[in-house]
Coordinates of C-alpha atoms in Angstrom, one line a residue:
Chain A
X1 CA 0.0 0.0 0.0
X2 CA 1.3 3.5 -0.8
X3 CA -0.3 6.5 0.8
X4 CA 0.2 10.2 0.6
X5 CA -0.1 11.6 4.1
X6 CA -1.7 14.9 5.1
X7 CA -1.5 14.7 8.9
X8 CA 0.5 17.5 10.6
X9 CA 0.7 16.2 14.2
X10 CA 4.1 15.8 15.6
X11 CA 2.9 13.3 18.2
X12 CA 1.2 10.0 17.2
X13 CA 0.6 6.7 18.9
X14 CA 1.6 3.5 17.2
X15 CA -1.1 1.0 16.2
X16 CA -0.7 -2.1 14.2
X17 CA -2.3 -1.6 10.8
X18 CA -4.8 -4.1 9.4
X19 CA -5.7 -2.1 6.3
X20 CA -4.7 0.9 4.3
X21 CA -4.6 3.9 6.6
X22 CA -6.6 7.1 6.1
X23 CA -4.2 9.7 4.6
X24 CA -5.3 12.2 7.2
X25 CA -3.7 10.0 9.8
X26 CA -0.4 9.7 8.0
X27 CA 2.3 12.4 8.3
X28 CA 4.2 13.5 5.2
X29 CA 8.1 13.7 5.1
X30 CA 8.4 17.3 6.4
X31 CA 6.2 16.6 9.4
X32 CA 8.1 13.4 10.1
X33 CA 11.4 15.3 10.1
X34 CA 9.9 17.7 12.7
X35 CA 8.6 14.8 14.7
X36 CA 12.1 13.3 14.7
X37 CA 13.7 16.5 15.9
X38 CA 11.2 16.6 18.7
X39 CA 11.8 13.0 19.7
X40 CA 15.6 13.3 19.7
X41 CA 15.4 16.3 22.0
X42 CA 13.0 14.6 24.3
X43 CA 15.3 11.6 24.6
X44 CA 18.4 13.6 25.0
X45 CA 16.9 15.8 27.6
X46 CA 15.4 12.7 29.4
X47 CA 12.0 14.3 29.3
X48 CA 10.2 11.1 28.2
X49 CA 10.9 7.4 29.0
X50 CA 11.8 4.7 26.6
X51 CA 8.3 3.3 26.4
X52 CA 7.0 6.6 25.1
X53 CA 9.8 7.3 22.7
X54 CA 9.8 3.8 21.3
X55 CA 6.1 4.0 20.7
X56 CA 6.4 7.3 18.9
X57 CA 9.4 6.1 16.8
X58 CA 7.4 3.0 15.7
X59 CA 4.7 5.3 14.5
X60 CA 7.2 7.3 12.5
X61 CA 8.6 4.1 11.1
X62 CA 5.1 3.0 10.1
X63 CA 4.4 6.4 8.4
X64 CA 7.6 5.8 6.4
X65 CA 6.6 2.3 5.4
X66 CA 3.1 3.2 4.2
X67 CA 4.4 6.1 2.2
X68 CA 7.3 3.9 0.9
X69 CA 9.8 6.4 2.1
X70 CA 13.2 4.7 1.7
X71 CA 15.6 7.7 1.6
X72 CA 17.9 9.4 4.1
X73 CA 14.9 10.2 6.3
X74 CA 14.0 6.6 6.7
X75 CA 17.6 5.8 7.4
X76 CA 17.7 8.5 10.1
X77 CA 14.6 7.1 11.7
X78 CA 15.9 3.5 11.9
X79 CA 19.4 4.6 13.0
X80 CA 18.0 6.7 15.7
X81 CA 15.7 4.0 17.0
X82 CA 18.4 1.4 16.7
X83 CA 20.8 3.5 18.8
X84 CA 18.2 4.2 21.5
X85 CA 17.2 0.6 21.6
X86 CA 20.8 -0.4 22.1
X87 CA 21.1 2.0 24.9
X88 CA 18.0 0.5 26.5
X89 CA 19.0 -3.1 25.8
X90 CA 15.9 -3.7 23.7
X91 CA 17.4 -6.3 21.4
X92 CA 14.1 -7.1 19.7
X93 CA 13.5 -3.5 18.5
X94 CA 17.2 -3.1 17.7
X95 CA 17.2 -6.2 15.5
X96 CA 14.1 -5.0 13.5
X97 CA 15.8 -1.7 12.8
X98 CA 19.1 -3.3 11.9
X99 CA 17.4 -5.5 9.4
X100 CA 15.7 -2.6 7.7
X101 CA 18.9 -0.6 7.7
X102 CA 20.8 -3.3 5.9
X103 CA 18.2 -3.2 3.1
X104 CA 18.1 0.6 2.9
X105 CA 21.9 0.8 2.7
X106 CA 21.9 -1.9 0.0
X107 CA 19.4 0.1 -2.0
X108 CA 21.7 3.2 -1.9
X109 CA 20.1 5.2 0.8
X110 CA 22.7 7.5 2.6
X111 CA 23.5 6.9 6.2
X112 CA 26.0 5.6 8.8
X113 CA 26.5 2.3 7.0
X114 CA 29.9 1.5 8.6
X115 CA 28.7 2.2 12.1
X116 CA 25.8 -0.2 11.7
X117 CA 27.8 -2.8 9.8
X118 CA 30.0 -3.0 12.9
X119 CA 27.0 -3.4 15.1
X120 CA 25.7 -6.1 12.8
X121 CA 29.0 -8.0 13.0
X122 CA 28.9 -7.8 16.8
X123 CA 25.3 -8.8 17.0
X124 CA 26.1 -11.9 14.9
X125 CA 29.0 -12.7 17.2
X126 CA 26.7 -12.5 20.2
X127 CA 24.1 -14.7 18.5
X128 CA 26.5 -17.3 17.1
X129 CA 27.0 -19.3 20.3
X130 CA 23.2 -19.7 20.6
X131 CA 23.0 -20.8 17.1
X132 CA 25.9 -23.2 17.4
X133 CA 23.7 -26.3 17.0
X134 CA 21.6 -24.9 14.2
X135 CA 23.7 -23.7 11.3
X136 CA 27.1 -23.9 12.9
X137 CA 29.4 -21.3 11.5
X138 CA 27.7 -20.9 8.2
X139 CA 25.8 -17.7 9.2
X140 CA 29.1 -16.1 10.3
X141 CA 30.8 -17.1 7.1
X142 CA 28.0 -15.7 5.1
X143 CA 28.3 -12.4 6.9
X144 CA 32.1 -12.4 6.4
X145 CA 31.7 -13.2 2.7
X146 CA 29.3 -10.3 2.3
X147 CA 31.7 -7.6 3.7
X148 CA 33.3 -5.4 1.1
X149 CA 37.0 -4.5 1.4
X150 CA 36.0 -0.9 2.2
X151 CA 33.8 -2.1 5.0
X152 CA 36.5 -4.4 6.3
X153 CA 38.9 -1.5 6.4
X154 CA 36.6 0.8 8.3
X155 CA 37.9 1.3 11.9
X156 CA 34.6 0.4 13.6
X157 CA 34.1 -2.7 11.4
X158 CA 37.7 -3.7 11.9
X159 CA 37.2 -3.4 15.6
X160 CA 34.1 -5.6 15.4
X161 CA 35.9 -8.2 13.4
X162 CA 38.6 -8.3 16.0
X163 CA 36.0 -8.9 18.7
X164 CA 34.8 -11.8 16.6
X165 CA 38.3 -13.1 16.5
X166 CA 38.8 -12.7 20.2
X167 CA 35.6 -14.6 21.0
X168 CA 36.5 -17.4 18.5
X169 CA 39.9 -17.8 20.1
X170 CA 38.6 -17.4 23.7
X171 CA 41.2 -14.6 23.9
X172 CA 39.8 -12.8 26.9
X173 CA 42.7 -10.5 27.1
X174 CA 42.1 -9.2 23.6
X175 CA 38.4 -9.0 24.2
X176 CA 38.7 -6.7 27.1
X177 CA 41.3 -4.5 25.4
X178 CA 38.8 -4.1 22.6
X179 CA 36.0 -3.5 25.1
X180 CA 38.0 -0.6 26.5
X181 CA 38.5 1.0 23.0
X182 CA 35.0 0.2 21.6
X183 CA 33.9 2.9 19.0
X184 CA 30.5 4.5 18.9
X185 CA 28.0 2.2 20.8
X186 CA 29.8 -1.1 20.1
X187 CA 30.4 -1.5 23.9
X188 CA 26.6 -1.8 24.4
X189 CA 26.6 -5.0 22.3
X190 CA 29.8 -6.2 23.8
X191 CA 28.1 -6.0 27.2
X192 CA 25.9 -8.9 26.1
X193 CA 29.0 -11.0 25.7
X194 CA 30.6 -10.1 29.0
X195 CA 29.2 -12.9 31.1
X196 CA 30.1 -15.5 28.5
X197 CA 33.7 -14.4 28.1
X198 CA 34.2 -13.9 31.8
X199 CA 33.0 -17.4 32.7
X200 CA 35.1 -18.9 30.0
X201 CA 38.1 -17.0 31.3
X202 CA 37.6 -18.2 34.8
X203 CA 37.4 -21.8 33.6
X204 CA 40.8 -21.3 32.1
X205 CA 42.3 -19.4 35.0
X206 CA 41.4 -21.9 37.7
X207 CA 42.9 -24.7 35.6
X208 CA 46.0 -22.8 34.5
X209 CA 47.3 -21.1 37.6
X210 CA 48.7 -22.8 40.7
X211 CA 48.5 -22.7 43.6
X212 CA 46.6 -19.4 43.8
X213 CA 45.8 -16.3 41.8
X214 CA 45.2 -12.8 43.2
X215 CA 41.5 -11.8 43.0
X216 CA 42.4 -8.2 42.0
X217 CA 44.3 -9.6 39.0
X218 CA 41.0 -11.2 37.9
X219 CA 39.1 -8.1 38.6
X220 CA 41.5 -6.1 36.4
X221 CA 41.9 -8.4 33.5
X222 CA 38.2 -9.1 33.3
X223 CA 37.3 -5.4 33.6
X224 CA 34.9 -5.7 36.5
X225 CA 33.5 -2.3 37.5
X226 CA 33.7 -3.1 41.2
X227 CA 35.0 -5.5 43.7
X228 CA 31.4 -6.5 44.6
X229 CA 30.5 -7.3 41.0
X230 CA 33.7 -9.5 40.7
X231 CA 33.0 -11.3 44.0
X232 CA 29.4 -12.0 43.0
X233 CA 30.4 -13.8 39.8
X234 CA 33.2 -15.7 41.5
X235 CA 31.2 -17.0 44.3
X236 CA 28.2 -18.0 42.2
X237 CA 30.2 -20.1 39.8
X238 CA 32.0 -21.9 42.5
X239 CA 35.3 -20.2 43.0
X240 CA 37.0 -20.9 46.4
X241 CA 39.3 -18.6 48.2
X242 CA 42.6 -19.4 49.9
X243 CA 42.3 -16.4 52.3
X244 CA 39.2 -15.5 54.3
X245 CA 39.4 -11.9 53.1
X246 CA 38.9 -13.2 49.5
X247 CA 42.1 -11.7 48.2
X248 CA 43.5 -15.0 46.9
X249 CA 41.7 -17.6 44.7
X250 CA 42.5 -21.2 45.5
X251 CA 42.8 -22.7 42.0
X252 CA 43.0 -26.3 43.2
X253 CA 39.6 -26.4 45.0
X254 CA 37.8 -24.0 42.7
X255 CA 35.3 -25.0 40.0
X256 CA 33.6 -22.9 37.4
X257 CA 30.0 -23.8 36.6
X258 CA 28.5 -21.7 33.8
X259 CA 25.0 -23.1 34.4
X260 CA 25.1 -21.8 38.0
X261 CA 25.7 -18.2 36.7
X262 CA 23.0 -18.5 34.1
X263 CA 20.5 -19.7 36.8
X264 CA 21.6 -16.9 39.2
X265 CA 21.1 -14.3 36.5
X266 CA 17.7 -15.7 35.5
X267 CA 16.5 -15.6 39.1
X268 CA 17.9 -12.2 39.7
X269 CA 16.2 -10.8 36.6
X270 CA 13.0 -12.6 37.4
X271 CA 13.1 -11.1 40.9
X272 CA 13.5 -7.6 39.5
X273 CA 10.3 -8.0 37.6
X274 CA 8.1 -8.7 40.6
Chain B
X1 CA 9.2 -23.4 -33.5
X2 CA 6.0 -22.0 -32.1
X3 CA 4.2 -23.7 -29.2
X4 CA 1.5 -25.0 -31.5
X5 CA 4.0 -26.5 -33.9
X6 CA 5.8 -28.2 -31.0
X7 CA 2.6 -29.7 -29.9
X8 CA 1.6 -30.9 -33.3
X9 CA 5.0 -32.4 -34.1
X10 CA 5.1 -34.3 -30.7
X11 CA 1.6 -35.7 -31.1
X12 CA 2.4 -36.7 -34.7
X13 CA 5.5 -38.7 -33.7
X14 CA 4.4 -39.9 -30.2
X15 CA 0.7 -40.1 -30.6
X16 CA 0.4 -43.6 -29.3
X17 CA 2.4 -42.7 -26.2
X18 CA 0.3 -39.8 -25.0
X19 CA 2.0 -39.4 -21.6
X20 CA 5.5 -39.3 -23.1
X21 CA 4.2 -36.9 -25.8
X22 CA 3.0 -34.6 -23.0
X23 CA 6.4 -34.8 -21.3
X24 CA 8.2 -33.9 -24.5
X25 CA 5.9 -31.0 -25.2
X26 CA 6.6 -29.6 -21.7
X27 CA 10.3 -30.2 -22.1
X28 CA 10.6 -28.5 -25.5
X29 CA 8.4 -25.6 -24.5
X30 CA 10.5 -25.0 -21.5
X31 CA 13.7 -25.0 -23.6
X32 CA 12.2 -22.5 -26.0
X33 CA 11.2 -20.1 -23.1
X34 CA 14.7 -20.4 -21.6
X35 CA 16.4 -19.7 -25.0
X36 CA 14.2 -16.6 -25.3
X37 CA 15.5 -15.4 -22.0
X38 CA 12.3 -16.0 -20.2
X39 CA 13.7 -17.9 -17.2
X40 CA 10.8 -17.3 -14.9
X41 CA 8.2 -18.9 -17.2
X42 CA 10.7 -21.6 -18.1
X43 CA 11.0 -22.5 -14.4
X44 CA 7.2 -22.8 -14.1
X45 CA 7.2 -25.0 -17.1
X46 CA 10.0 -27.1 -15.6
X47 CA 8.0 -27.6 -12.4
X48 CA 5.1 -28.9 -14.4
X49 CA 7.4 -31.2 -16.3
X50 CA 8.9 -32.7 -13.1
X51 CA 5.5 -33.3 -11.6
X52 CA 4.2 -34.8 -14.8
X53 CA 7.2 -37.1 -15.2
X54 CA 6.8 -38.4 -11.7
X55 CA 3.1 -39.1 -12.4
X56 CA 4.2 -41.0 -15.6
X57 CA 6.7 -43.0 -13.6
X58 CA 4.0 -44.1 -11.2
X59 CA 2.1 -45.8 -14.0
X60 CA 4.8 -47.2 -16.3
X61 CA 8.4 -47.6 -15.1
X62 CA 11.0 -48.3 -17.7
X63 CA 14.7 -48.6 -16.8
X64 CA 15.7 -45.4 -18.7
X65 CA 13.3 -43.4 -16.6
X66 CA 15.4 -43.0 -13.5
X67 CA 18.2 -41.4 -15.4
X68 CA 15.7 -39.1 -17.1
X69 CA 14.3 -38.2 -13.7
X70 CA 17.8 -37.3 -12.5
X71 CA 18.3 -35.1 -15.5
X72 CA 15.0 -33.3 -15.0
X73 CA 15.8 -32.8 -11.4
X74 CA 19.1 -31.2 -12.2
X75 CA 17.6 -29.1 -14.9
X76 CA 14.9 -27.9 -12.5
X77 CA 17.5 -26.6 -10.2
X78 CA 19.5 -25.0 -13.0
X79 CA 16.4 -23.2 -14.4
X80 CA 15.4 -22.1 -10.9
X81 CA 18.8 -20.4 -10.5
X82 CA 18.4 -18.7 -13.8
X83 CA 14.9 -17.5 -12.8
X84 CA 16.3 -16.0 -9.6
X85 CA 19.0 -14.3 -11.6
X86 CA 16.2 -12.8 -13.8
X87 CA 14.5 -11.6 -10.7
X88 CA 17.7 -10.0 -9.5
X89 CA 18.1 -8.2 -12.8
X90 CA 14.6 -6.7 -12.8
X91 CA 14.0 -6.2 -9.1
X92 CA 17.6 -5.3 -8.1
X93 CA 17.8 -8.2 -5.7
X94 CA 16.7 -11.8 -5.3
X95 CA 15.5 -13.7 -2.3
X96 CA 16.1 -17.0 -4.1
X97 CA 12.3 -17.6 -4.1
X98 CA 12.5 -19.9 -7.2
X99 CA 15.3 -22.0 -5.7
X100 CA 13.4 -22.3 -2.5
X101 CA 10.4 -23.5 -4.4
X102 CA 12.7 -25.9 -6.3
X103 CA 13.9 -27.3 -3.0
X104 CA 10.3 -28.3 -2.2
X105 CA 10.0 -30.1 -5.5
X106 CA 13.3 -31.9 -5.0
X107 CA 12.0 -33.2 -1.7
X108 CA 8.9 -34.5 -3.4
X109 CA 11.2 -36.3 -6.0
X110 CA 13.3 -37.7 -3.1
X111 CA 10.3 -38.9 -1.2
X112 CA 8.9 -40.4 -4.4
X113 CA 12.0 -42.6 -4.8
X114 CA 12.7 -43.4 -1.2
X115 CA 9.2 -44.6 -0.3
X116 CA 9.1 -47.2 -3.1
X117 CA 8.0 -50.5 -1.6
X118 CA 10.4 -52.6 -3.5
X119 CA 13.7 -53.6 -1.9
X120 CA 16.6 -51.4 -2.8
X121 CA 18.3 -54.4 -4.4
X122 CA 15.4 -55.0 -6.7
X123 CA 16.4 -54.0 -10.2
X124 CA 13.1 -52.3 -10.6
X125 CA 13.2 -50.4 -7.4
X126 CA 13.2 -46.6 -7.4
X127 CA 15.2 -46.6 -4.2
X128 CA 18.5 -47.0 -5.9
X129 CA 18.0 -43.6 -7.6
X130 CA 17.4 -41.5 -4.6
X131 CA 21.0 -40.7 -3.7
X132 CA 21.5 -38.6 -6.9
X133 CA 18.5 -36.5 -5.9
X134 CA 19.9 -36.1 -2.4
X135 CA 23.1 -34.8 -3.9
X136 CA 21.2 -32.2 -5.9
X137 CA 19.2 -31.3 -2.7
X138 CA 22.4 -30.8 -0.8
X139 CA 23.8 -28.5 -3.5
X140 CA 20.6 -26.5 -3.1
X141 CA 20.8 -26.3 0.7
X142 CA 24.4 -25.2 0.6
X143 CA 23.5 -22.5 -1.9
X144 CA 20.5 -21.4 0.2
X145 CA 22.6 -21.6 3.4
X146 CA 20.0 -23.8 5.0
X147 CA 22.4 -26.5 6.1
X148 CA 20.3 -27.7 9.0
X149 CA 17.8 -29.2 6.5
X150 CA 20.5 -31.5 5.3
X151 CA 20.3 -33.3 8.6
X152 CA 16.7 -34.3 8.1
X153 CA 17.7 -35.9 4.8
X154 CA 20.7 -37.7 6.3
X155 CA 18.6 -39.0 9.1
X156 CA 16.0 -40.5 6.8
X157 CA 18.5 -42.3 4.6
X158 CA 20.8 -43.7 7.3
X159 CA 18.2 -46.0 8.7
X160 CA 19.1 -49.7 9.0
X161 CA 17.5 -50.5 5.7
X162 CA 20.1 -48.5 3.8
X163 CA 23.3 -48.7 5.8
X164 CA 25.7 -51.1 4.2
X165 CA 23.8 -51.0 0.9
X166 CA 26.3 -48.5 -0.6
X167 CA 27.1 -50.8 -3.5
X168 CA 23.6 -50.1 -4.9
X169 CA 24.4 -46.5 -5.7
X170 CA 26.5 -44.9 -8.4
X171 CA 30.0 -44.3 -7.0
X172 CA 30.0 -40.7 -8.2
X173 CA 26.8 -40.0 -6.2
X174 CA 28.4 -41.6 -3.1
X175 CA 31.6 -39.6 -3.5
X176 CA 29.6 -36.3 -3.8
X177 CA 27.3 -37.3 -1.0
X178 CA 30.2 -38.0 1.4
X179 CA 31.9 -34.8 0.3
X180 CA 28.9 -32.8 1.4
X181 CA 28.5 -34.8 4.6
X182 CA 32.1 -34.1 5.4
X183 CA 31.6 -30.4 4.9
X184 CA 28.6 -30.5 7.2
X185 CA 30.6 -32.2 10.0
X186 CA 33.3 -29.6 9.5
X187 CA 30.9 -26.8 10.1
X188 CA 29.8 -28.5 13.2
X189 CA 33.4 -28.7 14.4
X190 CA 33.1 -32.5 14.3
X191 CA 36.5 -33.1 12.7
X192 CA 36.8 -36.8 13.3
X193 CA 33.6 -37.5 11.3
X194 CA 34.5 -34.8 8.7
X195 CA 37.8 -36.5 8.2
X196 CA 36.3 -39.9 7.8
X197 CA 33.7 -38.7 5.2
X198 CA 36.1 -36.5 3.2
X199 CA 38.8 -39.2 3.2
X200 CA 36.4 -41.7 1.8
X201 CA 35.4 -39.3 -0.8
X202 CA 39.0 -38.6 -1.8
X203 CA 39.9 -42.3 -2.0
X204 CA 37.0 -43.0 -4.2
X205 CA 37.3 -40.0 -6.5
X206 CA 37.8 -41.0 -10.1
X207 CA 41.5 -41.0 -10.9
X208 CA 40.9 -39.2 -14.1
X209 CA 39.1 -36.3 -12.4
X210 CA 41.7 -34.4 -10.4
X211 CA 39.5 -31.3 -10.2
X212 CA 37.1 -33.3 -7.9
X213 CA 40.1 -34.3 -5.7
X214 CA 41.1 -30.7 -5.4
X215 CA 37.5 -29.9 -4.3
X216 CA 37.7 -32.5 -1.6
X217 CA 41.2 -31.6 -0.5
X218 CA 40.2 -27.9 0.0
X219 CA 38.2 -29.2 3.0
X220 CA 40.1 -32.3 4.0
X221 CA 43.4 -30.3 4.4
X222 CA 41.9 -27.9 6.9
X223 CA 40.2 -30.7 8.8
X224 CA 43.4 -32.7 9.0
X225 CA 45.3 -29.6 10.1
X226 CA 42.8 -29.1 12.9
X227 CA 43.7 -32.6 14.1
X228 CA 47.4 -31.9 13.9
X229 CA 48.2 -33.6 10.7
X230 CA 50.1 -31.6 8.1
X231 CA 50.1 -32.4 4.4
X232 CA 53.4 -32.8 2.6
X233 CA 54.6 -29.9 0.3
X234 CA 54.5 -32.4 -2.5
X235 CA 50.8 -33.1 -2.1
X236 CA 50.0 -29.3 -2.0
X237 CA 52.0 -28.8 -5.2
X238 CA 50.5 -31.8 -7.0
X239 CA 47.0 -30.5 -6.5
X240 CA 47.6 -26.8 -6.9
X241 CA 46.8 -26.0 -3.3
X242 CA 49.3 -23.2 -3.0
X243 CA 47.0 -21.2 -0.7
X244 CA 47.8 -23.7 2.1
X245 CA 51.6 -23.7 1.7
X246 CA 52.4 -20.6 3.8
X247 CA 49.9 -21.7 6.5
X248 CA 51.3 -25.2 6.7
X249 CA 54.9 -24.0 6.8
X250 CA 54.2 -21.5 9.6
X251 CA 52.3 -24.1 11.5
X252 CA 55.2 -26.5 11.3
X253 CA 57.7 -23.9 12.4
X254 CA 55.5 -22.3 15.1
X255 CA 55.9 -19.1 13.2
X256 CA 53.1 -16.8 14.4
X257 CA 54.0 -14.0 12.0
X258 CA 54.1 -16.3 9.0
X259 CA 50.8 -17.8 10.0
X260 CA 49.0 -14.4 10.4
X261 CA 50.4 -13.3 7.0
X262 CA 49.4 -16.5 5.2
X263 CA 45.9 -16.4 6.7
X264 CA 45.5 -12.7 5.7
X265 CA 46.9 -13.3 2.2
X266 CA 44.2 -15.8 1.3
X267 CA 41.4 -14.6 3.6
X268 CA 39.0 -13.9 0.8
X269 CA 39.5 -17.4 -0.7
X270 CA 39.2 -19.2 2.6
X271 CA 36.0 -17.3 3.4
X272 CA 34.6 -18.1 0.0
X273 CA 35.4 -21.8 0.6
X274 CA 33.9 -21.7 4.0
X275 CA 37.2 -22.8 5.7
X276 CA 38.4 -19.5 7.1
X277 CA 36.9 -20.1 10.6
X278 CA 38.5 -23.5 11.0
X279 CA 41.8 -22.3 9.7
X280 CA 41.8 -19.4 12.1
X281 CA 41.5 -21.7 15.0
X282 CA 44.8 -23.3 14.1
X283 CA 46.6 -20.3 15.6
X284 CA 46.4 -22.1 19.0
X285 CA 48.5 -24.9 17.4
X286 CA 51.0 -22.4 16.2
X287 CA 51.4 -21.2 19.8
X288 CA 51.7 -24.7 21.0
X289 CA 54.5 -25.5 18.5
X290 CA 56.3 -22.3 19.2
X291 CA 56.2 -22.8 23.0
X292 CA 57.3 -26.4 22.5
X293 CA 60.3 -25.3 20.6
X294 CA 61.2 -22.8 23.3
X295 CA 61.0 -25.6 25.9
X296 CA 63.2 -27.9 23.7
X297 CA 65.7 -25.2 23.2
X298 CA 66.0 -24.4 26.9
X299 CA 65.7 -28.0 28.0
X300 CA 64.0 -26.8 31.2
X301 CA 60.7 -27.6 32.9
X302 CA 60.4 -24.2 34.5
X303 CA 60.4 -21.5 31.9
X304 CA 60.3 -17.8 32.7
X305 CA 57.5 -16.1 30.7
X306 CA 60.0 -13.5 29.6
X307 CA 61.4 -16.1 27.2
X308 CA 58.0 -16.3 25.5
X309 CA 57.8 -12.5 25.3
X310 CA 61.3 -12.4 23.7
X311 CA 60.4 -15.0 21.1
X312 CA 57.2 -13.2 20.2
X313 CA 59.1 -9.9 19.9
X314 CA 61.5 -11.6 17.6
X315 CA 58.6 -12.8 15.5
X316 CA 57.5 -9.2 15.3
X317 CA 54.3 -10.1 17.2
X318 CA 55.0 -8.4 20.5
X319 CA 52.7 -9.4 23.4
X320 CA 52.5 -8.1 26.9
X321 CA 52.7 -10.5 29.9
X322 CA 48.9 -10.6 30.5
X323 CA 48.3 -11.7 27.0
X324 CA 50.9 -14.4 27.1
X325 CA 49.3 -15.7 30.3
X326 CA 46.0 -15.7 28.5
X327 CA 47.5 -17.8 25.6
X328 CA 49.1 -20.2 28.0
X329 CA 45.8 -20.5 30.0
X330 CA 44.0 -21.5 26.9
X331 CA 46.7 -24.0 25.9
X332 CA 46.6 -25.6 29.4
X333 CA 42.8 -25.6 29.4
X334 CA 42.7 -27.4 26.1
X335 CA 45.2 -29.9 27.3
X336 CA 47.7 -29.0 24.6
X337 CA 50.1 -28.1 27.3
X338 CA 50.5 -29.9 30.6
X339 CA 51.6 -27.6 33.4
X340 CA 50.6 -24.5 35.3
X341 CA 51.4 -20.8 35.5
X342 CA 52.8 -19.3 38.7
X343 CA 51.5 -15.7 38.3
X344 CA 53.7 -14.3 41.1
X345 CA 56.9 -15.8 39.8
X346 CA 56.0 -15.2 36.2
X347 CA 57.0 -18.8 35.4
X348 CA 55.5 -21.7 33.4
X349 CA 56.0 -25.0 35.2
X350 CA 55.8 -27.9 32.8
X351 CA 54.7 -31.4 33.9
X352 CA 57.6 -33.9 34.2
X353 CA 55.2 -36.9 34.0
X354 CA 55.0 -37.9 30.4
X355 CA 54.8 -35.5 27.5
X356 CA 54.2 -31.9 28.4
X357 CA 52.9 -31.2 24.9
X358 CA 50.7 -34.3 24.3
X359 CA 49.8 -34.7 20.6
X360 CA 46.8 -36.9 21.6
X361 CA 45.1 -33.7 23.0
X362 CA 44.9 -32.3 19.4
X363 CA 43.5 -35.4 17.8
X364 CA 40.0 -35.4 19.3

């Protein structure tokens, strides 16, 4: 359906469409541009919460879709929503935007293609482990195959590719170096991988070091924000301490159970919903 | 020849074999459409042809029909690909819709053969023809990147009734089938099974078709490398596998710089083949071989980490201490290295019981 909108409202609730919309309810490009300026300001100034901004952005996206707007305006809408969704950890919404952006860039629409290509690489890296038993590494290879040399050379994309490499090699040292130097919003996606790489690192540490390893060494190399955060993970997975003050990990008696951490996180998140 | 003329000529020649006449009409009309550059309509014609031919085979089954079915199956896939190319030219991009539709038809053809009630050893059984269709299906799945669907096919044909009946199939179909199965296992990081399937395929490749051997070796070499087995330079030269030479040499020497360069130099090729990710993982073996050399040179079981740092600097791949400890931790965790790190002393202590660098840990 293609519609020519006439609505001039900057604010509009999102409703799922079941038929062609009334043109008087659809906003034309100039109005959408104004609506976007308004939403960006609201978000930046923290005047409205994510639920509101997300709803409004979905309405803008819908107005673009029904009018078949696929130019720089559409790109700006999806890029903005993708960035805000990343900030909020809304992966579902982010993924929808990411998918649309890929098609828009492919059709020649101008935008921050390199920035979002980097995010897409990281998103794939995060998804890959979950897909391990489905298509193995073929999705990753397909993605690598599709990258053009210019994309590969872009600093943000190159960074993302090195993150992929670090995860593939279980190179936790490299991962956390890259985490520290993450461009744009790449760190938000890397946050999703933190637990995985930290647990893997601990599995290796308790097996590799003897007789003990200093806890603050672990806190440093695994980039924990605080001592408490570090201790929480260590104790949940089954790490034992050689000193009662917790400053030394006893590698011989320690075990690292990834399932224990997953369960703990699940319970914690469940608790925060009640 | 116009459509009406095609019909008239076929009926004239084959009038008494009305079903065969219909098949020929569909076949020739499809060929005309394709030659006119109308791949989309040609594909529609091809689907009708395949369906019609299977109907004919249900009623009258002559020995030549299985080979004809195989040819029609192959053509259906070829025309579907051309149709998708046509879509890409007009729409600007293609979602492989025709190839996906083709996959559905190929499954029908597969089921048509595999569910035949006659024993596979019966000369008249359609069962002996299903493997060729499986091979065409696998090519399709690899192209569509829906590899998980291959598993369903493999499951349905590796039931007790078929295992051990391999002499009922054409050798060329078995070779291709095992080639694809080997590639599937490789993607699942199941290198033992991948090696078994690909090795079988290589051994049974026709001697007069070195191109097929090269195809198999492009996957068998990485799989063997992952299990610690290096090909000889002579083998790589004989089959034109120059893209592995630098990598294999670096692996043998424990040359991290050489390894990184060789991997980068042929990255596009390895990605295109689908072997880049498995080859990349070989870096851990390069480290193992490098550290083993240092151990042999020093002749000690307690090695200061500074020696590793020096070697890596010499290789122009400098690494700080934390990173070296990370590499060692991974080697110890994987069992490639038997020992432990003393963080405070900055020393690696190697096991004196047995081999500190057990080869058996690599072959898994």
